[in-house]
Amino acid sequence: MTATSLRGIHSIEDFDLDDQRVFLRCDFNVPISNGVIQDDYRIRAALPTIQYALEKGAKVVLASHWGRPTKALEDRPQFSLEPVARHLNLLLDKEILLLEDPRGEAAKPVLAGLKSSQIVLLENLRFETGEEANDRELAAAWLEFTDIYINEAFGASHRAHASVVALPGLVEKKGIGFLMKKEIEMLETIRSHPAHPFTLVLGGAKVSDKIELIDMLIDKVDVILIGGAMAYTFLKATGHSVGASRVEGDKVKFASELMERMRSRGKKLLVPQDHVVVKDLRDVSSTRVEVGASIMEGWMGVDIGPQTRQLFAEALAESKTVFWNGPMGIFETPEFSSGSFAVAHAMVESSATTVVGGGDSAACALASGVVDRFSHVSTGGGASLEFLQGQRLVGLEALRPPKRSESL
Ligand code: ADP
Ligand code: MG
């Protein structure tokens, strides 16, 4: 079944790629520290489309942004896509040329002389001031070496930037890659037609970050499981003491209203019944399990406890669709990661369609060791949430063929 949002939008498979120059906008905005890629999930997610284009004989021009480079030239090396080029070289076992100045004189013959199944990577798109300004002239310069435009950068598709909006606006043959297709199809399932019971698993740092998502999905969900720091605001709303845990005082009312909304509709909202707590975040040796929902004075909740993991696992086992956004605890610290990992395992062991959204949640799914067993782990942080909240993605809209009246 094709997602409604994709109606009228071409897929890379619709085009004859042989000998064509394909501008493949990817999202290689991966964590890099001291030149070393920390997590290549987003790069690997684009490989099927890159490989497909190469197999079909395309001349592949890869493009991506990375980080938020300052305009100072001397800062450029730390924002270079050089580590990405090296990594792609390893993954594809193919030579990849990094074009430092894609619009410069030196690049022209390289781009003009590209052969079928060859591949180049343009240097960080954000080195161009016109990129974030959605500049048409910049897009026109890229058009010089573009026959077909493919958007595979789901994570950047909510931004009106030149490589996402202005360029496809100038190209006739345009469409999406396999990753983009899966992102939209899976998120549309969550948004529009989830199989029931549909369980929403929420965690992370703040209730306020999740309110729009809750509002968007509340009519569809059957069960909400709440962990992470946001759980303490809910516990506070039910009159429990939460010790030194993070609480958003101004969201206590929202929490109690949500619990009431769920209750009155006969739906389940589960909060933690026990916790992993610490006295001092810098001293993990103070870690202990707090039996019971209340937390003692001076202690801080950092993960869901064993009884809660069991409770959540039981709800997940009965689910047919699961959407997860927000880790159950401070999973970046190994001592506080067990709750999130237990929930990840329970999800993949259920027969449900399981979709993970959010940057930290994707990192958590990856660290859980079972990332490949989720139905889908979205590569888009902000983009996936905007899409779920019902917003149109500008990058997707730019791929629709113009309506007849517009093209006259
Ligand atoms: P996503 O990026 O997937 O949307 P969030 O940004 O909402 O997720 O939340 C992730 C962050 O929440 C993590 O960095 C994690 O450390 C933090 N977090 C989870 N539980 C707690 C807690 N009990 N106390 C403080 N921070 C927490
Ligand atoms: Mg986050």
PDB file of N, CA and C in Angstrom, residues 28-87:
ATOM      1  N   PHE A  28      23.819  12.832   5.886  1.00  0.00           N
ATOM      2  CA  PHE A  28      25.001  12.226   6.510  1.00  0.00           C
ATOM      3  C   PHE A  28      25.403  13.019   7.752  1.00  0.00           C
ATOM      4  N   ASN A  29      24.428  13.636   8.371  1.00  0.00           N
ATOM      5  CA  ASN A  29      24.695  14.452   9.558  1.00  0.00           C
ATOM      6  C   ASN A  29      24.838  13.527  10.777  1.00  0.00           C
ATOM      7  N   VAL A  30      25.927  12.773  10.793  1.00  0.00           N
ATOM      8  CA  VAL A  30      26.161  11.766  11.835  1.00  0.00           C
ATOM      9  C   VAL A  30      27.108  12.328  12.893  1.00  0.00           C
ATOM     10  N   PRO A  31      27.065  11.782  14.107  1.00  0.00           N
ATOM     11  CA  PRO A  31      28.012  12.286  15.115  1.00  0.00           C
ATOM     12  C   PRO A  31      29.456  11.933  14.746  1.00  0.00           C
ATOM     13  N   ILE A  32      30.307  12.957  14.690  1.00  0.00           N
ATOM     14  CA  ILE A  32      31.731  12.741  14.379  1.00  0.00           C
ATOM     15  C   ILE A  32      32.532  13.418  15.485  1.00  0.00           C
ATOM     16  N   SER A  33      33.477  12.688  16.046  1.00  0.00           N
ATOM     17  CA  SER A  33      34.304  13.290  17.080  1.00  0.00           C
ATOM     18  C   SER A  33      35.765  13.016  16.748  1.00  0.00           C
ATOM     19  N   ASN A  34      36.555  14.071  16.677  1.00  0.00           N
ATOM     20  CA  ASN A  34      37.961  13.978  16.261  1.00  0.00           C
ATOM     21  C   ASN A  34      38.140  13.200  14.960  1.00  0.00           C
ATOM     22  N   GLY A  35      37.278  13.458  14.023  1.00  0.00           N
ATOM     23  CA  GLY A  35      37.399  12.812  12.716  1.00  0.00           C
ATOM     24  C   GLY A  35      36.894  11.385  12.673  1.00  0.00           C
ATOM     25  N   VAL A  36      36.360  10.890  13.795  1.00  0.00           N
ATOM     26  CA  VAL A  36      35.883   9.505  13.816  1.00  0.00           C
ATOM     27  C   VAL A  36      34.357   9.486  13.929  1.00  0.00           C
ATOM     28  N   ILE A  37      33.719   8.732  13.027  1.00  0.00           N
ATOM     29  CA  ILE A  37      32.258   8.624  13.050  1.00  0.00           C
ATOM     30  C   ILE A  37      31.835   7.760  14.236  1.00  0.00           C
ATOM     31  N   GLN A  38      30.946   8.325  15.071  1.00  0.00           N
ATOM     32  CA  GLN A  38      30.552   7.628  16.300  1.00  0.00           C
ATOM     33  C   GLN A  38      29.400   6.661  16.047  1.00  0.00           C
ATOM     34  N   ASP A  39      28.593   6.964  15.052  1.00  0.00           N
ATOM     35  CA  ASP A  39      27.409   6.139  14.807  1.00  0.00           C
ATOM     36  C   ASP A  39      27.032   6.353  13.338  1.00  0.00           C
ATOM     37  N   ASP A  40      27.111   5.288  12.547  1.00  0.00           N
ATOM     38  CA  ASP A  40      26.941   5.460  11.094  1.00  0.00           C
ATOM     39  C   ASP A  40      25.557   5.041  10.607  1.00  0.00           C
ATOM     40  N   TYR A  41      24.592   4.975  11.543  1.00  0.00           N
ATOM     41  CA  TYR A  41      23.266   4.479  11.176  1.00  0.00           C
ATOM     42  C   TYR A  41      22.671   5.224   9.980  1.00  0.00           C
ATOM     43  N   ARG A  42      22.781   6.538  10.012  1.00  0.00           N
ATOM     44  CA  ARG A  42      22.197   7.331   8.923  1.00  0.00           C
ATOM     45  C   ARG A  42      22.910   7.090   7.588  1.00  0.00           C
ATOM     46  N   ILE A  43      24.193   6.804   7.645  1.00  0.00           N
ATOM     47  CA  ILE A  43      24.930   6.534   6.399  1.00  0.00           C
ATOM     48  C   ILE A  43      24.503   5.178   5.847  1.00  0.00           C
ATOM     49  N   ARG A  44      24.466   4.184   6.732  1.00  0.00           N
ATOM     50  CA  ARG A  44      24.098   2.844   6.263  1.00  0.00           C
ATOM     51  C   ARG A  44      22.664   2.814   5.739  1.00  0.00           C
ATOM     52  N   ALA A  45      21.812   3.655   6.330  1.00  0.00           N
ATOM     53  CA  ALA A  45      20.409   3.664   5.908  1.00  0.00           C
ATOM     54  C   ALA A  45      20.255   4.134   4.451  1.00  0.00           C
ATOM     55  N   ALA A  46      21.218   4.883   3.952  1.00  0.00           N
ATOM     56  CA  ALA A  46      21.133   5.395   2.568  1.00  0.00           C
ATOM     57  C   ALA A  46      21.806   4.450   1.565  1.00  0.00           C
ATOM     58  N   LEU A  47      22.495   3.433   2.072  1.00  0.00           N
ATOM     59  CA  LEU A  47      23.259   2.564   1.158  1.00  0.00           C
ATOM     60  C   LEU A  47      22.422   1.867   0.085  1.00  0.00           C
ATOM     61  N   PRO A  48      21.247   1.310   0.439  1.00  0.00           N
ATOM     62  CA  PRO A  48      20.491   0.614  -0.618  1.00  0.00           C
ATOM     63  C   PRO A  48      20.221   1.508  -1.835  1.00  0.00           C
ATOM     64  N   THR A  49      19.912   2.776  -1.597  1.00  0.00           N
ATOM     65  CA  THR A  49      19.630   3.675  -2.720  1.00  0.00           C
ATOM     66  C   THR A  49      20.912   4.001  -3.486  1.00  0.00           C
ATOM     67  N   ILE A  50      21.999   4.228  -2.768  1.00  0.00           N
ATOM     68  CA  ILE A  50      23.271   4.528  -3.444  1.00  0.00           C
ATOM     69  C   ILE A  50      23.676   3.323  -4.306  1.00  0.00           C
ATOM     70  N   GLN A  51      23.566   2.142  -3.708  1.00  0.00           N
ATOM     71  CA  GLN A  51      23.955   0.936  -4.444  1.00  0.00           C
ATOM     72  C   GLN A  51      23.060   0.700  -5.657  1.00  0.00           C
ATOM     73  N   TYR A  52      21.780   0.941  -5.476  1.00  0.00           N
ATOM     74  CA  TYR A  52      20.835   0.784  -6.574  1.00  0.00           C
ATOM     75  C   TYR A  52      21.223   1.705  -7.734  1.00  0.00           C
ATOM     76  N   ALA A  53      21.498   2.970  -7.398  1.00  0.00           N
ATOM     77  CA  ALA A  53      21.848   3.943  -8.445  1.00  0.00           C
ATOM     78  C   ALA A  53      23.122   3.521  -9.169  1.00  0.00           C
ATOM     79  N   LEU A  54      24.086   3.019  -8.411  1.00  0.00           N
ATOM     80  CA  LEU A  54      25.346   2.588  -9.038  1.00  0.00           C
ATOM     81  C   LEU A  54      25.110   1.385  -9.956  1.00  0.00           C
ATOM     82  N   GLU A  55      24.319   0.436  -9.449  1.00  0.00           N
ATOM     83  CA  GLU A  55      24.032  -0.767 -10.251  1.00  0.00           C
ATOM     84  C   GLU A  55      23.317  -0.424 -11.554  1.00  0.00           C
ATOM     85  N   LYS A  56      22.481   0.612 -11.494  1.00  0.00           N
ATOM     86  CA  LYS A  56      21.725   0.992 -12.686  1.00  0.00           C
ATOM     87  C   LYS A  56      22.525   1.898 -13.615  1.00  0.00           C
ATOM     88  N   GLY A  57      23.776   2.125 -13.269  1.00  0.00           N
ATOM     89  CA  GLY A  57      24.642   2.873 -14.172  1.00  0.00           C
ATOM     90  C   GLY A  57      24.575   4.386 -14.049  1.00  0.00           C
ATOM     91  N   ALA A  58      24.061   4.878 -12.914  1.00  0.00           N
ATOM     92  CA  ALA A  58      23.993   6.337 -12.737  1.00  0.00           C
ATOM     93  C   ALA A  58      25.374   6.915 -12.443  1.00  0.00           C
ATOM     94  N   LYS A  59      25.505   8.209 -12.705  1.00  0.00           N
ATOM     95  CA  LYS A  59      26.665   8.976 -12.252  1.00  0.00           C
ATOM     96  C   LYS A  59      26.200   9.646 -10.976  1.00  0.00           C
ATOM     97  N   VAL A  60      26.702   9.173  -9.847  1.00  0.00           N
ATOM     98  CA  VAL A  60      26.089   9.567  -8.579  1.00  0.00           C
ATOM     99  C   VAL A  60      26.812  10.758  -7.940  1.00  0.00           C
ATOM    100  N   VAL A  61      26.046  11.808  -7.697  1.00  0.00           N
ATOM    101  CA  VAL A  61      26.571  12.974  -6.988  1.00  0.00           C
ATOM    102  C   VAL A  61      25.881  13.018  -5.622  1.00  0.00           C
ATOM    103  N   LEU A  62      26.630  12.646  -4.585  1.00  0.00           N
ATOM    104  CA  LEU A  62      26.060  12.640  -3.241  1.00  0.00           C
ATOM    105  C   LEU A  62      26.214  14.016  -2.611  1.00  0.00           C
ATOM    106  N   ALA A  63      25.226  14.415  -1.836  1.00  0.00           N
ATOM    107  CA  ALA A  63      25.290  15.721  -1.174  1.00  0.00           C
ATOM    108  C   ALA A  63      24.650  15.631   0.199  1.00  0.00           C
ATOM    109  N   SER A  64      25.252  16.329   1.162  1.00  0.00           N
ATOM    110  CA  SER A  64      24.682  16.361   2.513  1.00  0.00           C
ATOM    111  C   SER A  64      25.180  17.590   3.261  1.00  0.00           C
ATOM    112  N   HIS A  65      24.434  17.972   4.276  1.00  0.00           N
ATOM    113  CA  HIS A  65      24.953  18.992   5.197  1.00  0.00           C
ATOM    114  C   HIS A  65      25.617  18.273   6.357  1.00  0.00           C
ATOM    115  N   TRP A  66      26.380  19.004   7.138  1.00  0.00           N
ATOM    116  CA  TRP A  66      26.888  18.432   8.387  1.00  0.00           C
ATOM    117  C   TRP A  66      27.087  19.551   9.406  1.00  0.00           C
ATOM    118  N   GLY A  67      26.444  19.380  10.559  1.00  0.00           N
ATOM    119  CA  GLY A  67      26.625  20.322  11.667  1.00  0.00           C
ATOM    120  C   GLY A  67      26.189  21.730  11.312  1.00  0.00           C
ATOM    121  N   ARG A  68      26.694  22.660  12.070  1.00  0.00           N
ATOM    122  CA  ARG A  68      26.385  24.069  11.836  1.00  0.00           C
ATOM    123  C   ARG A  68      27.687  24.833  11.692  1.00  0.00           C
ATOM    124  N   PRO A  69      28.286  24.750  10.498  1.00  0.00           N
ATOM    125  CA  PRO A  69      29.589  25.396  10.329  1.00  0.00           C
ATOM    126  C   PRO A  69      29.510  26.907  10.491  1.00  0.00           C
ATOM    127  N   THR A  70      30.545  27.462  11.108  1.00  0.00           N
ATOM    128  CA  THR A  70      30.645  28.916  11.176  1.00  0.00           C
ATOM    129  C   THR A  70      31.119  29.379   9.803  1.00  0.00           C
ATOM    130  N   LYS A  71      31.038  30.652   9.562  1.00  0.00           N
ATOM    131  CA  LYS A  71      31.423  31.132   8.236  1.00  0.00           C
ATOM    132  C   LYS A  71      32.950  31.260   8.094  1.00  0.00           C
ATOM    133  N   ALA A  72      33.658  31.149   9.238  1.00  0.00           N
ATOM    134  CA  ALA A  72      35.115  31.334   9.194  1.00  0.00           C
ATOM    135  C   ALA A  72      35.793  30.182   8.450  1.00  0.00           C
ATOM    136  N   LEU A  73      36.606  30.548   7.445  1.00  0.00           N
ATOM    137  CA  LEU A  73      37.260  29.524   6.619  1.00  0.00           C
ATOM    138  C   LEU A  73      38.155  28.600   7.428  1.00  0.00           C
ATOM    139  N   GLU A  74      38.837  29.172   8.455  1.00  0.00           N
ATOM    140  CA  GLU A  74      39.777  28.341   9.222  1.00  0.00           C
ATOM    141  C   GLU A  74      39.047  27.263  10.049  1.00  0.00           C
ATOM    142  N   ASP A  75      37.740  27.431  10.244  1.00  0.00           N
ATOM    143  CA  ASP A  75      36.978  26.419  11.000  1.00  0.00           C
ATOM    144  C   ASP A  75      36.534  25.259  10.117  1.00  0.00           C
ATOM    145  N   ARG A  76      36.690  25.451   8.817  1.00  0.00           N
ATOM    146  CA  ARG A  76      36.118  24.473   7.893  1.00  0.00           C
ATOM    147  C   ARG A  76      36.561  23.026   8.089  1.00  0.00           C
ATOM    148  N   PRO A  77      37.861  22.770   8.327  1.00  0.00           N
ATOM    149  CA  PRO A  77      38.263  21.364   8.417  1.00  0.00           C
ATOM    150  C   PRO A  77      37.424  20.549   9.404  1.00  0.00           C
ATOM    151  N   GLN A  78      37.017  21.152  10.500  1.00  0.00           N
ATOM    152  CA  GLN A  78      36.263  20.377  11.483  1.00  0.00           C
ATOM    153  C   GLN A  78      34.819  20.112  11.052  1.00  0.00           C
ATOM    154  N   PHE A  79      34.402  20.775   9.977  1.00  0.00           N
ATOM    155  CA  PHE A  79      33.043  20.532   9.467  1.00  0.00           C
ATOM    156  C   PHE A  79      33.061  19.802   8.124  1.00  0.00           C
ATOM    157  N   SER A  80      34.246  19.318   7.757  1.00  0.00           N
ATOM    158  CA  SER A  80      34.369  18.675   6.455  1.00  0.00           C
ATOM    159  C   SER A  80      33.682  17.311   6.435  1.00  0.00           C
ATOM    160  N   LEU A  81      33.192  16.914   5.264  1.00  0.00           N
ATOM    161  CA  LEU A  81      32.588  15.582   5.105  1.00  0.00           C
ATOM    162  C   LEU A  81      33.643  14.511   4.806  1.00  0.00           C
ATOM    163  N   GLU A  82      34.885  14.888   4.945  1.00  0.00           N
ATOM    164  CA  GLU A  82      35.996  13.969   4.680  1.00  0.00           C
ATOM    165  C   GLU A  82      35.842  12.612   5.422  1.00  0.00           C
ATOM    166  N   PRO A  83      35.508  12.602   6.740  1.00  0.00           N
ATOM    167  CA  PRO A  83      35.314  11.296   7.397  1.00  0.00           C
ATOM    168  C   PRO A  83      34.171  10.496   6.765  1.00  0.00           C
ATOM    169  N   VAL A  84      33.155  11.190   6.275  1.00  0.00           N
ATOM    170  CA  VAL A  84      32.014  10.499   5.637  1.00  0.00           C
ATOM    171  C   VAL A  84      32.484   9.878   4.318  1.00  0.00           C
ATOM    172  N   ALA A  85      33.287  10.641   3.567  1.00  0.00           N
ATOM    173  CA  ALA A  85      33.797  10.117   2.290  1.00  0.00           C
ATOM    174  C   ALA A  85      34.625   8.857   2.529  1.00  0.00           C
ATOM    175  N   ARG A  86      35.485   8.916   3.554  1.00  0.00           N
ATOM    176  CA  ARG A  86      36.319   7.747   3.862  1.00  0.00           C
ATOM    177  C   ARG A  86      35.445   6.559   4.262  1.00  0.00           C
ATOM    178  N   HIS A  87      34.417   6.845   5.052  1.00  0.00           N
ATOM    179  CA  HIS A  87      33.557   5.767   5.534  1.00  0.00           C
ATOM    180  C   HIS A  87      32.754   5.140   4.393  1.00  0.00           C
TER     181      HIS A  87
END
